[in-house]
Amino acid sequence: MIIAIDGPAGAGKSTVAKAVAKKLGFKCLDTGAMYRAVAWLAVDEGVSLEDDDALGRIARGCTIAFDHVPGDPIPKGISINGHDVTDAIRTTRIDQAVSPVSAAGPVREAMVEQQRRIGHQGDYVIEGRDIGTVVFPEAELKVFLTATDEERAHRRVRQNVDRGVGSISYSEVLADIIRRDEADMNRAHAPLKAADDARIIDSTGTYIEDIIEQICVLAQIAQDGKQAR
Ligand code: DC
């Protein structure tokens, strides 16, 4: 079974996806981390972020691996071509580079292929922007998680502080979130939008535990429906 969780930056997708996966005993795939890893490699190799074909070559030729602690289905880190980039993909530099990289059609084709291959290996909660619309349009449950721009910016600031990259101001984070939403929603390939059959959940002012619980209930209903068919 596939649970697709899409939505804009900072809506709480990662927290929710990991918690739902843990509760249901599913594996978890963060597709944003894959685009970030490709962006890291492009920057590292000095590839122009405007050269879609070169970016596509990088995406097709790279090996992305999620690192697991034995017995834990939630990945602890990510590497690309053997480089551990778990922390390196969360910097402001990569926040900026990932928009053009993820907008490149050849990059998306390569990533979607890998994501489908991974998702077909079992029960997965997959988070991203186009999981319910493009990668797994047949997903048994699709959730589109949103929150106001201000709430998402506040959460990102708290996350940055927790990760030790706390020097970016609230207004800079808010501007970056708005800029990235614009880029994600208006790009030609797989723009960010809710699938017609997605459940739209607004997490503004809501306890994250309640959202996790709501998605687990929806998953159970979807599972029961699947078994009854
Ligand atoms: O979820 P995130 O912020 O780590 O995602 C990083 C970037 O990758 C973001 O700009 C949107 C893009 N992305 C995408 O285009 N498609 C996905 N399935 C996941 C992320």
mmCIF file of C-alpha atoms in Angstrom, residues 7-224:
data_model
loop_
_atom_site.group_PDB
_atom_site.id
_atom_site.type_symbol
_atom_site.label_atom_id
_atom_site.label_comp_id
_atom_site.label_asym_id
_atom_site.label_seq_id
_atom_site.Cartn_x
_atom_site.Cartn_y
_atom_site.Cartn_z
ATOM 1 C CA GLY A 7 2.272 19.652 0.042
ATOM 2 C CA PRO A 8 4.364 22.816 0.173
ATOM 3 C CA ALA A 9 7.613 23.320 2.095
ATOM 4 C CA GLY A 10 7.274 23.376 5.874
ATOM 5 C CA ALA A 11 3.727 21.969 6.057
ATOM 6 C CA GLY A 12 4.946 19.193 8.371
ATOM 7 C CA LYS A 13 5.154 16.428 5.750
ATOM 8 C CA SER A 14 8.386 14.878 7.062
ATOM 9 C CA THR A 15 7.279 14.713 10.694
ATOM 10 C CA VAL A 16 3.884 13.343 9.738
ATOM 11 C CA ALA A 17 5.229 10.853 7.156
ATOM 12 C CA LYS A 18 7.773 9.396 9.591
ATOM 13 C CA ALA A 19 5.266 9.109 12.445
ATOM 14 C CA VAL A 20 2.578 7.524 10.253
ATOM 15 C CA ALA A 21 5.110 5.051 8.836
ATOM 16 C CA LYS A 22 6.263 4.130 12.333
ATOM 17 C CA LYS A 23 2.704 3.604 13.590
ATOM 18 C CA LEU A 24 1.675 1.488 10.604
ATOM 19 C CA GLY A 25 4.961 -0.411 10.239
ATOM 20 C CA PHE A 26 5.505 1.039 6.743
ATOM 21 C CA LYS A 27 8.748 2.239 5.200
ATOM 22 C CA CYS A 28 9.177 5.930 4.525
ATOM 23 C CA LEU A 29 10.571 7.740 1.468
ATOM 24 C CA ASP A 30 11.520 11.435 1.458
ATOM 25 C CA THR A 31 11.628 12.339 -2.243
ATOM 26 C CA GLY A 32 12.648 15.952 -1.508
ATOM 27 C CA ALA A 33 15.888 14.566 -0.044
ATOM 28 C CA MET A 34 16.556 12.845 -3.396
ATOM 29 C CA TYR A 35 16.204 16.126 -5.327
ATOM 30 C CA ARG A 36 18.374 17.821 -2.702
ATOM 31 C CA ALA A 37 21.061 15.134 -3.102
ATOM 32 C CA VAL A 38 21.125 15.666 -6.885
ATOM 33 C CA ALA A 39 21.353 19.442 -6.291
ATOM 34 C CA TRP A 40 24.280 18.849 -3.925
ATOM 35 C CA LEU A 41 26.090 16.759 -6.545
ATOM 36 C CA ALA A 42 25.443 19.344 -9.270
ATOM 37 C CA VAL A 43 26.890 22.102 -7.049
ATOM 38 C CA ASP A 44 29.815 19.869 -6.018
ATOM 39 C CA GLU A 45 30.633 19.078 -9.651
ATOM 40 C CA GLY A 46 30.194 22.706 -10.744
ATOM 41 C CA VAL A 47 27.385 21.889 -13.194
ATOM 42 C CA SER A 48 25.329 24.876 -14.392
ATOM 43 C CA LEU A 49 21.929 24.857 -12.687
ATOM 44 C CA GLU A 50 20.451 26.154 -15.938
ATOM 45 C CA ASP A 51 21.671 23.224 -18.023
ATOM 46 C CA ASP A 52 18.772 20.752 -17.831
ATOM 47 C CA ASP A 53 20.545 18.140 -19.963
ATOM 48 C CA ALA A 54 23.678 18.156 -17.803
ATOM 49 C CA LEU A 55 21.529 17.983 -14.664
ATOM 50 C CA GLY A 56 19.650 15.063 -16.206
ATOM 51 C CA ARG A 57 22.923 13.228 -16.881
ATOM 52 C CA ILE A 58 23.886 13.662 -13.221
ATOM 53 C CA ALA A 59 20.478 12.426 -12.040
ATOM 54 C CA ARG A 60 20.536 9.368 -14.313
ATOM 55 C CA GLY A 61 24.123 8.455 -13.461
ATOM 56 C CA CYS A 62 24.106 8.881 -9.700
ATOM 57 C CA THR A 63 23.520 6.320 -6.964
ATOM 58 C CA ILE A 64 21.343 7.526 -4.114
ATOM 59 C CA ALA A 65 21.174 5.361 -0.998
ATOM 60 C CA PHE A 66 19.212 5.759 2.218
ATOM 61 C CA ASP A 67 21.105 4.625 5.299
ATOM 62 C CA HIS A 68 19.246 2.636 7.918
ATOM 63 C CA VAL A 69 19.953 1.605 11.476
ATOM 64 C CA PRO A 70 19.191 -2.145 11.480
ATOM 65 C CA GLY A 71 15.558 -2.743 12.412
ATOM 66 C CA ASP A 72 14.485 0.894 11.952
ATOM 67 C CA PRO A 73 12.393 1.450 8.802
ATOM 68 C CA ILE A 74 12.940 5.238 8.968
ATOM 69 C CA PRO A 75 16.183 6.208 7.192
ATOM 70 C CA LYS A 76 18.794 7.933 9.328
ATOM 71 C CA GLY A 77 20.704 9.467 6.448
ATOM 72 C CA ILE A 78 21.208 9.757 2.717
ATOM 73 C CA SER A 79 24.240 9.401 0.504
ATOM 74 C CA ILE A 80 24.920 10.092 -3.155
ATOM 75 C CA ASN A 81 27.733 8.350 -5.007
ATOM 76 C CA GLY A 82 29.052 7.242 -1.610
ATOM 77 C CA HIS A 83 29.137 10.759 -0.045
ATOM 78 C CA ASP A 84 27.096 11.081 3.141
ATOM 79 C CA VAL A 85 25.081 14.267 2.454
ATOM 80 C CA THR A 86 22.559 13.968 5.299
ATOM 81 C CA ASP A 87 23.451 17.404 6.723
ATOM 82 C CA ALA A 88 24.935 18.972 3.591
ATOM 83 C CA ILE A 89 21.588 18.884 1.723
ATOM 84 C CA ARG A 90 19.903 21.051 4.392
ATOM 85 C CA THR A 91 22.010 24.194 3.891
ATOM 86 C CA THR A 92 20.737 27.492 2.458
ATOM 87 C CA ARG A 93 22.910 26.914 -0.619
ATOM 88 C CA ILE A 94 21.045 23.694 -1.401
ATOM 89 C CA ASP A 95 17.652 25.232 -0.445
ATOM 90 C CA GLN A 96 18.332 27.629 -3.321
ATOM 91 C CA ALA A 97 19.911 25.196 -5.789
ATOM 92 C CA VAL A 98 17.176 22.577 -5.460
ATOM 93 C CA SER A 99 14.471 24.680 -7.149
ATOM 94 C CA PRO A 100 16.099 24.799 -10.604
ATOM 95 C CA VAL A 101 17.341 21.213 -10.224
ATOM 96 C CA SER A 102 13.884 19.857 -9.373
ATOM 97 C CA ALA A 103 12.306 21.900 -12.186
ATOM 98 C CA ALA A 104 14.474 20.194 -14.840
ATOM 99 C CA GLY A 105 12.416 17.646 -16.792
ATOM 100 C CA PRO A 106 15.271 15.127 -17.275
ATOM 101 C CA VAL A 107 15.997 15.190 -13.518
ATOM 102 C CA ARG A 108 12.344 14.542 -12.698
ATOM 103 C CA GLU A 109 12.171 11.618 -15.136
ATOM 104 C CA ALA A 110 15.183 9.961 -13.502
ATOM 105 C CA MET A 111 13.923 10.550 -9.955
ATOM 106 C CA VAL A 112 10.363 9.387 -10.682
ATOM 107 C CA GLU A 113 11.739 6.137 -12.111
ATOM 108 C CA GLN A 114 13.835 5.513 -8.974
ATOM 109 C CA GLN A 115 10.934 6.470 -6.679
ATOM 110 C CA ARG A 116 8.576 4.031 -8.417
ATOM 111 C CA ARG A 117 11.163 1.267 -8.167
ATOM 112 C CA ILE A 118 11.564 1.884 -4.425
ATOM 113 C CA GLY A 119 7.810 2.240 -3.771
ATOM 114 C CA HIS A 120 7.034 -1.050 -5.476
ATOM 115 C CA GLN A 121 9.170 -2.864 -2.896
ATOM 116 C CA GLY A 122 6.538 -2.775 -0.128
ATOM 117 C CA ASP A 123 4.242 -0.632 1.991
ATOM 118 C CA TYR A 124 5.467 2.953 1.876
ATOM 119 C CA VAL A 125 4.604 6.424 3.102
ATOM 120 C CA ILE A 126 6.071 8.686 0.402
ATOM 121 C CA GLU A 127 6.344 12.439 0.814
ATOM 122 C CA GLY A 128 6.941 15.006 -1.891
ATOM 123 C CA ARG A 129 5.173 17.374 -4.253
ATOM 124 C CA ASP A 130 3.949 15.125 -7.072
ATOM 125 C CA ILE A 131 3.539 11.707 -5.458
ATOM 126 C CA GLY A 132 -0.261 11.591 -5.714
ATOM 127 C CA THR A 133 -0.387 13.299 -9.120
ATOM 128 C CA VAL A 134 2.561 11.786 -11.036
ATOM 129 C CA VAL A 135 4.676 9.203 -9.218
ATOM 130 C CA PHE A 136 1.904 7.061 -7.711
ATOM 131 C CA PRO A 137 -1.441 8.303 -9.080
ATOM 132 C CA GLU A 138 -2.810 4.903 -8.032
ATOM 133 C CA ALA A 139 -1.817 5.407 -4.349
ATOM 134 C CA GLU A 140 -4.465 4.005 -2.005
ATOM 135 C CA LEU A 141 -4.385 7.159 0.138
ATOM 136 C CA LYS A 142 -3.399 10.660 -0.924
ATOM 137 C CA VAL A 143 -3.002 13.494 1.526
ATOM 138 C CA PHE A 144 -2.229 17.109 0.633
ATOM 139 C CA LEU A 145 -0.862 18.769 3.744
ATOM 140 C CA THR A 146 -0.878 22.559 3.936
ATOM 141 C CA ALA A 147 -0.464 25.378 6.477
ATOM 142 C CA THR A 148 -0.324 29.157 6.225
ATOM 143 C CA ASP A 149 2.931 30.732 4.994
ATOM 144 C CA GLU A 150 3.554 32.272 8.432
ATOM 145 C CA GLU A 151 3.061 29.011 10.323
ATOM 146 C CA ARG A 152 5.335 27.148 7.929
ATOM 147 C CA ALA A 153 8.046 29.810 8.283
ATOM 148 C CA HIS A 154 7.864 29.638 12.101
ATOM 149 C CA ARG A 155 8.234 25.842 11.958
ATOM 150 C CA ARG A 156 11.227 26.071 9.588
ATOM 151 C CA VAL A 157 12.956 28.547 11.922
ATOM 152 C CA ARG A 158 12.459 26.135 14.857
ATOM 153 C CA GLN A 159 13.723 23.218 12.721
ATOM 154 C CA ASN A 160 16.812 25.213 11.690
ATOM 155 C CA VAL A 161 17.569 26.005 15.327
ATOM 156 C CA ASP A 162 17.196 22.300 16.223
ATOM 157 C CA ARG A 163 19.548 21.378 13.383
ATOM 158 C CA GLY A 164 22.081 23.988 14.437
ATOM 159 C CA VAL A 165 21.613 26.180 11.324
ATOM 160 C CA GLY A 166 19.751 28.879 13.221
ATOM 161 C CA SER A 167 21.303 32.049 11.818
ATOM 162 C CA ILE A 168 18.574 32.689 9.209
ATOM 163 C CA SER A 169 15.939 35.212 10.265
ATOM 164 C CA TYR A 170 12.176 34.580 10.240
ATOM 165 C CA SER A 171 11.646 37.067 7.392
ATOM 166 C CA GLU A 172 14.342 35.420 5.255
ATOM 167 C CA VAL A 173 12.790 31.992 5.853
ATOM 168 C CA LEU A 174 9.307 33.336 5.021
ATOM 169 C CA ALA A 175 10.593 34.918 1.794
ATOM 170 C CA ASP A 176 12.331 31.654 0.846
ATOM 171 C CA ILE A 177 9.172 29.615 1.499
ATOM 172 C CA ILE A 178 7.082 31.955 -0.676
ATOM 173 C CA ARG A 179 9.740 31.919 -3.416
ATOM 174 C CA ARG A 180 9.958 28.104 -3.389
ATOM 175 C CA ASP A 181 6.155 27.655 -3.408
ATOM 176 C CA GLU A 182 5.957 29.959 -6.446
ATOM 177 C CA ALA A 183 8.670 27.972 -8.220
ATOM 178 C CA ASP A 184 7.130 24.587 -7.291
ATOM 179 C CA MET A 185 3.591 25.603 -8.316
ATOM 180 C CA ASN A 186 4.478 27.310 -11.576
ATOM 181 C CA ARG A 187 7.063 24.981 -13.088
ATOM 182 C CA ALA A 188 6.253 23.198 -16.358
ATOM 183 C CA HIS A 189 6.962 19.655 -15.116
ATOM 184 C CA ALA A 190 4.873 18.121 -12.314
ATOM 185 C CA PRO A 191 3.909 21.396 -10.585
ATOM 186 C CA LEU A 192 2.875 21.267 -6.943
ATOM 187 C CA LYS A 193 -0.881 20.741 -6.734
ATOM 188 C CA ALA A 194 -3.284 18.510 -4.887
ATOM 189 C CA ALA A 195 -4.523 15.425 -6.741
ATOM 190 C CA ASP A 196 -8.276 15.572 -7.414
ATOM 191 C CA ASP A 197 -8.810 12.656 -5.030
ATOM 192 C CA ALA A 198 -6.440 13.881 -2.279
ATOM 193 C CA ARG A 199 -7.593 14.641 1.258
ATOM 194 C CA ILE A 200 -6.607 18.242 1.909
ATOM 195 C CA ILE A 201 -5.503 18.711 5.510
ATOM 196 C CA ASP A 202 -4.607 22.157 6.864
ATOM 197 C CA SER A 203 -2.207 21.775 9.782
ATOM 198 C CA THR A 204 -2.324 25.449 10.877
ATOM 199 C CA GLY A 205 -2.904 25.662 14.617
ATOM 200 C CA THR A 206 -3.467 21.899 14.866
ATOM 201 C CA TYR A 207 -1.595 19.424 17.036
ATOM 202 C CA ILE A 208 0.599 17.349 14.740
ATOM 203 C CA GLU A 209 -0.413 14.236 16.750
ATOM 204 C CA ASP A 210 -4.040 14.794 15.668
ATOM 205 C CA ILE A 211 -3.028 14.908 12.019
ATOM 206 C CA ILE A 212 -0.962 11.740 12.392
ATOM 207 C CA GLU A 213 -3.952 10.026 14.011
ATOM 208 C CA GLN A 214 -6.296 11.276 11.258
ATOM 209 C CA ILE A 215 -4.030 9.904 8.508
ATOM 210 C CA CYS A 216 -3.708 6.531 10.296
ATOM 211 C CA VAL A 217 -7.522 6.290 10.446
ATOM 212 C CA LEU A 218 -7.787 7.199 6.743
ATOM 213 C CA ALA A 219 -5.141 4.567 5.959
ATOM 214 C CA GLN A 220 -7.098 1.921 7.849
ATOM 215 C CA ILE A 221 -10.261 2.831 5.911
ATOM 216 C CA ALA A 222 -8.332 2.692 2.607
ATOM 217 C CA GLN A 223 -6.825 -0.687 3.597
ATOM 218 C CA ASP A 224 -10.261 -2.106 4.544
#
